[in-house]
Short mmCIF file of C-alpha atoms in Angstrom, two decimals:
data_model
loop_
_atom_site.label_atom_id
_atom_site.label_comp_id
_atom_site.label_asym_id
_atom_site.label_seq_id
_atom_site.Cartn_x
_atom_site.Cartn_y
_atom_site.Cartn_z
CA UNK A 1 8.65 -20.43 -7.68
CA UNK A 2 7.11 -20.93 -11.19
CA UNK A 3 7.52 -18.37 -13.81
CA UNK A 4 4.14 -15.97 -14.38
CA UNK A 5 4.12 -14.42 -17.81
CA UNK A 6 1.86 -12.20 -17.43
CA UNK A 7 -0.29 -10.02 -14.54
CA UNK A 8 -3.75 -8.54 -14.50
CA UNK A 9 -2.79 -4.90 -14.84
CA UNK A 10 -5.60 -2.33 -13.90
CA UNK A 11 -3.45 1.09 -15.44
CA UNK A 12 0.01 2.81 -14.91
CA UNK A 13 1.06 6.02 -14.03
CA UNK A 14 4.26 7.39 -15.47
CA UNK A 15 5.10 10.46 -13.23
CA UNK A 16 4.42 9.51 -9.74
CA UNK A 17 5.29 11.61 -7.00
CA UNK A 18 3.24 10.30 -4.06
CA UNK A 19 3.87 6.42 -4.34
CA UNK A 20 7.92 6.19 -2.96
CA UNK A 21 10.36 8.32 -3.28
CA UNK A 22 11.46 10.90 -6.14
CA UNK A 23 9.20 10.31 -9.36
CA UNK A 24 7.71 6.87 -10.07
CA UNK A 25 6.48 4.97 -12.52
CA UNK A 26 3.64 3.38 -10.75
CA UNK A 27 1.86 0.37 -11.84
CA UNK A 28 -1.98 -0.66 -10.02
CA UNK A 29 -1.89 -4.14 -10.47
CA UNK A 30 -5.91 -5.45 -10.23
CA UNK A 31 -8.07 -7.27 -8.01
CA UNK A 32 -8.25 -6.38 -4.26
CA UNK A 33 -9.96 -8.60 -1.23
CA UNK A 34 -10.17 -5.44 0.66
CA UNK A 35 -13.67 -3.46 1.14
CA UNK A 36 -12.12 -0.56 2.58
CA UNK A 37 -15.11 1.50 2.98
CA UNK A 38 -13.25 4.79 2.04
CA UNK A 39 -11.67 2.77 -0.93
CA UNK A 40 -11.26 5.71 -3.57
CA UNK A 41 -10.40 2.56 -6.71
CA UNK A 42 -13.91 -0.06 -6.72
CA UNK A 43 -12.74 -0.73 -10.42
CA UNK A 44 -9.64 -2.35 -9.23
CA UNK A 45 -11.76 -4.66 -6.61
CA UNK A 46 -12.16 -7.65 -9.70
CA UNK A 47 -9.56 -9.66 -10.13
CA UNK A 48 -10.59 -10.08 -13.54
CA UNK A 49 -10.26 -6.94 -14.67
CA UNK A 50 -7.78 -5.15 -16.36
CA UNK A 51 -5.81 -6.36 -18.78
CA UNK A 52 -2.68 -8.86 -19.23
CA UNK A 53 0.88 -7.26 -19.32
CA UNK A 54 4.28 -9.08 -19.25
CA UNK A 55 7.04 -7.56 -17.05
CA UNK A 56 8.89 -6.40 -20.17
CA UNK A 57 5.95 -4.48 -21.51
CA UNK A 58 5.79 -3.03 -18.22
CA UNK A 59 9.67 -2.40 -18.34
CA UNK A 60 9.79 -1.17 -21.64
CA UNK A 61 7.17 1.69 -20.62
CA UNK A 62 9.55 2.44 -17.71
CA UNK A 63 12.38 2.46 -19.86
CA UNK A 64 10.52 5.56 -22.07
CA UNK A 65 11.03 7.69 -19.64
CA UNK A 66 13.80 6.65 -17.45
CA UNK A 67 15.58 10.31 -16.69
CA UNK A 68 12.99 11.22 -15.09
CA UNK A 69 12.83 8.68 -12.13
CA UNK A 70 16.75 9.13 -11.25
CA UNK A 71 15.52 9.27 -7.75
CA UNK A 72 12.63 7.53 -8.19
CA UNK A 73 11.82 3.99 -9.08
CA UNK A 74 8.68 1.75 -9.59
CA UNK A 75 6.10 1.12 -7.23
CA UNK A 76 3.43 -1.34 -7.30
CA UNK A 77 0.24 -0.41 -6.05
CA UNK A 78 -3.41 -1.78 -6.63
CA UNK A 79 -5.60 -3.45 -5.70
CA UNK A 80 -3.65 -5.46 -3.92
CA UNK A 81 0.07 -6.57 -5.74
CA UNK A 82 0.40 -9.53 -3.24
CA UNK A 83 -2.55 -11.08 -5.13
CA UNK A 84 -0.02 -11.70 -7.75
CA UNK A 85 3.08 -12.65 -6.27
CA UNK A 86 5.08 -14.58 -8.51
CA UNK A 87 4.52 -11.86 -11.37
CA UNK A 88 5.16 -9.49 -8.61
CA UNK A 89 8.44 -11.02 -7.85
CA UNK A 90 9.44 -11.24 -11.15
CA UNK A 91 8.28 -7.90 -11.72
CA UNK A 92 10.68 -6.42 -9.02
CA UNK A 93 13.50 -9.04 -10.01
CA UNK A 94 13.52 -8.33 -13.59
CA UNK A 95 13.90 -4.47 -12.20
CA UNK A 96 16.66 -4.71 -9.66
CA UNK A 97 18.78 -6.77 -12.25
CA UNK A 98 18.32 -3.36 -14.09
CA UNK A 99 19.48 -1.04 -11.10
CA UNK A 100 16.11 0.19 -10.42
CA UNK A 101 14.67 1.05 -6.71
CA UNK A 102 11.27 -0.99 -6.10
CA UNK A 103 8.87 -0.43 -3.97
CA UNK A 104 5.55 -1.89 -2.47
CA UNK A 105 2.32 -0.39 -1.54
CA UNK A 106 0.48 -3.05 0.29
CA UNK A 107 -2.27 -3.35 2.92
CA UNK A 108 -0.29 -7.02 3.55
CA UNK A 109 -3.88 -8.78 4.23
CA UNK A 110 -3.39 -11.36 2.46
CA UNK A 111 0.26 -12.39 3.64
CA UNK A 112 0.37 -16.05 4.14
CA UNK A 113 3.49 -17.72 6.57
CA UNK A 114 2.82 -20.72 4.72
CA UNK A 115 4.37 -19.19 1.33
CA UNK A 116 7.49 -17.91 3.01
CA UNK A 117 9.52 -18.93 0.67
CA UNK A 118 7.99 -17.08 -1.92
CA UNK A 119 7.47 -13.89 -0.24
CA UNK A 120 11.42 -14.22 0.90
CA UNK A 121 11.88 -13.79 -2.77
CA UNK A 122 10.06 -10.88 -3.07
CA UNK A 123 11.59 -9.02 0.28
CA UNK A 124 14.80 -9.78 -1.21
CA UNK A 125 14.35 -7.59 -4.64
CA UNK A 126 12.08 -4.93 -2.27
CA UNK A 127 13.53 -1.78 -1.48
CA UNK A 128 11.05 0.01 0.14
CA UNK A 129 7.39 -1.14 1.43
CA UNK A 130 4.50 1.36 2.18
CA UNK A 131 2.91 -0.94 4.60
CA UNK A 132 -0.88 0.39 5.03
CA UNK A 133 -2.40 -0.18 8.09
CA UNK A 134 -6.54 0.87 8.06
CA UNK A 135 -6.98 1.05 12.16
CA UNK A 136 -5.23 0.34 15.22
CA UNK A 137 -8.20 -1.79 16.89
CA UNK A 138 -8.95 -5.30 15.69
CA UNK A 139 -12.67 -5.33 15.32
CA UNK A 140 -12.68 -1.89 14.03
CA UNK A 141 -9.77 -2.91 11.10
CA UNK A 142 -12.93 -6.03 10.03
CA UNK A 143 -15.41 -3.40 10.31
CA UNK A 144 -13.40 -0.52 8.25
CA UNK A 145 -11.91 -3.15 5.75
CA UNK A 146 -14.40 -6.56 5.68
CA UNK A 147 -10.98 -8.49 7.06
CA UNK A 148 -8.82 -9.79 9.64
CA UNK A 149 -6.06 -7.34 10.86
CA UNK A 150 -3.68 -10.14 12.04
CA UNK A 151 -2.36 -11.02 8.48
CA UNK A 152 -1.40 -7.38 8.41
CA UNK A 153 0.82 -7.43 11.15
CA UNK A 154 2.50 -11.05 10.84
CA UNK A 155 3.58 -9.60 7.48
CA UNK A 156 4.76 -6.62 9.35
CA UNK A 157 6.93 -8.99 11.76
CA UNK A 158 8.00 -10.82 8.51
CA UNK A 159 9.50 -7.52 6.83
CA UNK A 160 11.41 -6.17 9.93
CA UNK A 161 12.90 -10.22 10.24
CA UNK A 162 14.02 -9.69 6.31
CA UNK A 163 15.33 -5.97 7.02
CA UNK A 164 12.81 -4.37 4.58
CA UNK A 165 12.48 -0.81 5.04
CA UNK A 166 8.73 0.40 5.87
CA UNK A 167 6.46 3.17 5.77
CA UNK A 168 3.72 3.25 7.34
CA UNK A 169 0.75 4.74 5.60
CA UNK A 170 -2.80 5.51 7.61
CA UNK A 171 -5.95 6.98 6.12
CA UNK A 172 -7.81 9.30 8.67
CA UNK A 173 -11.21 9.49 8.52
CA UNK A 174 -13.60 11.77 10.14
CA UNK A 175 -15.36 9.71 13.04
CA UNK A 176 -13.98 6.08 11.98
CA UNK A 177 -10.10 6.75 12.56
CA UNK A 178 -9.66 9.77 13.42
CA UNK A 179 -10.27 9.53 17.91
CA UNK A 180 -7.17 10.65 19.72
CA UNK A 181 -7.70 7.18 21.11
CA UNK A 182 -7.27 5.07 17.51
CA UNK A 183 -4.10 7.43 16.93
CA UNK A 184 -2.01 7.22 20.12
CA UNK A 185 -2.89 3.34 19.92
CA UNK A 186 -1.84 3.07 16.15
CA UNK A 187 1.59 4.64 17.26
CA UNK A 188 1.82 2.74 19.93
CA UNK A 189 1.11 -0.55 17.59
CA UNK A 190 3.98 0.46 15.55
CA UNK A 191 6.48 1.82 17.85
CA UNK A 192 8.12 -1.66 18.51
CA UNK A 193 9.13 -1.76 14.49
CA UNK A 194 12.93 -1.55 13.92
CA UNK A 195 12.91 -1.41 10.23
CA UNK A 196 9.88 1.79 10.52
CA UNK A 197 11.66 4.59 8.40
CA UNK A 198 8.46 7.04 7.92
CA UNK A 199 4.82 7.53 8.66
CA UNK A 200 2.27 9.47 5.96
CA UNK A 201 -0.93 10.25 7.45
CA UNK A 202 -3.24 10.78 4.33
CA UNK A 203 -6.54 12.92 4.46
CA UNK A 204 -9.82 10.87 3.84
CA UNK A 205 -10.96 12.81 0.21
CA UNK A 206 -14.04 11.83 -1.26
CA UNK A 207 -12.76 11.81 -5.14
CA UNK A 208 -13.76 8.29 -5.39
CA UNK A 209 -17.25 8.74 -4.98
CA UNK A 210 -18.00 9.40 -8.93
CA UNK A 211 -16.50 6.05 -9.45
CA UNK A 212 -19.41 4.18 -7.72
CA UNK A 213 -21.87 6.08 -9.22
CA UNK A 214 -20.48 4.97 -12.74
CA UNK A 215 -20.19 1.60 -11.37
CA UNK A 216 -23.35 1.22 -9.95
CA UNK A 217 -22.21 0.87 -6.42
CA UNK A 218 -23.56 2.92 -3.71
CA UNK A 219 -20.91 4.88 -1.88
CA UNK A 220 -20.84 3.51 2.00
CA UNK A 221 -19.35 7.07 3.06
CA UNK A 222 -21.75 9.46 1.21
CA UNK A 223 -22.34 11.35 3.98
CA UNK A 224 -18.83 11.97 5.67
CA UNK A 225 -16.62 15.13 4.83
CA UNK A 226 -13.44 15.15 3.44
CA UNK A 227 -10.98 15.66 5.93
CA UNK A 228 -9.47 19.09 6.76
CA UNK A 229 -5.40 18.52 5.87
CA UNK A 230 -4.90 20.62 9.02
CA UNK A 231 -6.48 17.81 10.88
CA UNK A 232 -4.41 15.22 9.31
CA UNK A 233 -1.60 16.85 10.83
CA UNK A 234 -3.26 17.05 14.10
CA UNK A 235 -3.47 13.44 13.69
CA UNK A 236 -0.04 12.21 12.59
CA UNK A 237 1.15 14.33 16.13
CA UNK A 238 -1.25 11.97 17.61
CA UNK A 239 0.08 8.59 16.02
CA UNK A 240 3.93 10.33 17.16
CA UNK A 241 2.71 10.79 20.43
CA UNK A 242 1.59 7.34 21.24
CA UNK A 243 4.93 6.00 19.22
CA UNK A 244 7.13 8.12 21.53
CA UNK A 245 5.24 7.07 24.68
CA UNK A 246 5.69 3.40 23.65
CA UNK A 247 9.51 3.93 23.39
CA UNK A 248 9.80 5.37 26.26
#
């Protein structure tokens, strides 16, 4: 795989604490293919946005405040990091060699078999991936996110073959994923996962909404409530439920 200097870099965050484990220094790399309708970052949709960082600019700000993330690491998060794999790799490389834990947020959509190879490289400096799957159903994953579901779960498949630990993260959102019906059959979809160490059910906010209006962009869920944490909850019992009945 050929070296990549530099990536398009939306922003960091340098004391995350909902992106992995412990505290994080999380970096949203830019560009996205995704049109996730609930999508809370639109400015990290162009892949020409940003701006260019090497990995030991992005180190070096890591380094700053290393104490803190003892039990933490760096996560990469977006947009979509698979967008830039080799300076992801080399990202997460340069970071292991360095003795620290590195994790992936991904929606895995655009996983290709065909690059194997390449993403081999990257499970094998991966510690942990939050793997996030938008809805259980087919047509309603291309309705929800404008594309195919099946690159999702082939790169699924390809992180249990390389043994790399997964979470599974799920937005619910009132009246597009949140039917007892979508739930039991997302745990059911991910019951057969050996290397599944977690679920997170996250609660549909609307805090993204003032981003479109700065961007010009109309908001495609202007009209739908935030959802109730209690119900989120309510939900990830649902997701267990179906994952329990599948493994049983």
């Amino acid at each position: 795989m050929r070296a990549c200097n530099t990536g398009r870099i939306h922003s960091v965050e340098s004391f995350g604490t909902v992106d992995g484990p412990g505290i994080r220094f999380v970096v949203f790399f830019q560009g996205c293919p995704m049109r996730c309708l609930y999508c809370h970052n639109p400015d990290t949709w162009s892949a020409e946005g940003g701006a260019e960082m090497t990995v030991e600019e992005l180190l070096s700000a890591y380094e700053r405040n290393r104490g803190f993330y003892r039990q933490g690491g760096i996560t990469a998060t977006g947009g979509e990091p698979l967008l830039q794999l080799p300076f992801l790799t080399e990202l997460f490389t340069a970071a292991r060699e360095r003795g620290i834990h590195t994790c992936l947020d991904t929606s895995g959509a655009v996983y290709q078999p065909g690059r194997q190879g390449e993403f081999d490289a990257l499970f094998a400096v991966t510690g942990l991936v939050l793997l996030d799957i938008k809805h259980a159903d087919p047509e309603g994953h291309r309705q929800l996110t404008g594309q195919d579901q099946s690159p999702v779960l082939a790169f699924a498949h390809a992180l249990e073959r390389a043994k790399v630990p997964m979470i599974v993260r799920h937005v619910v959102v009132p009246g597009l994923t949140d039917s007892p019906e979508e739930l039991t059959a997302l745990g059911r979809l991910i019951a057969p996962f050996r290397n599944l160490r977690g679920l997170e059910v996250l609660p549909y906010h609307t805090m993204g909404a003032a981003k479109y209006e700065a961007l010009g962009i109309p908001y495609p869920l202007s009209s739908v409530p935030a959802m109730d944490r209690d119900r989120a909850r309510a939900a990830r019992d649902m997701i267990l439920d179906g994952l329990r009945q599948a493994r049983h």
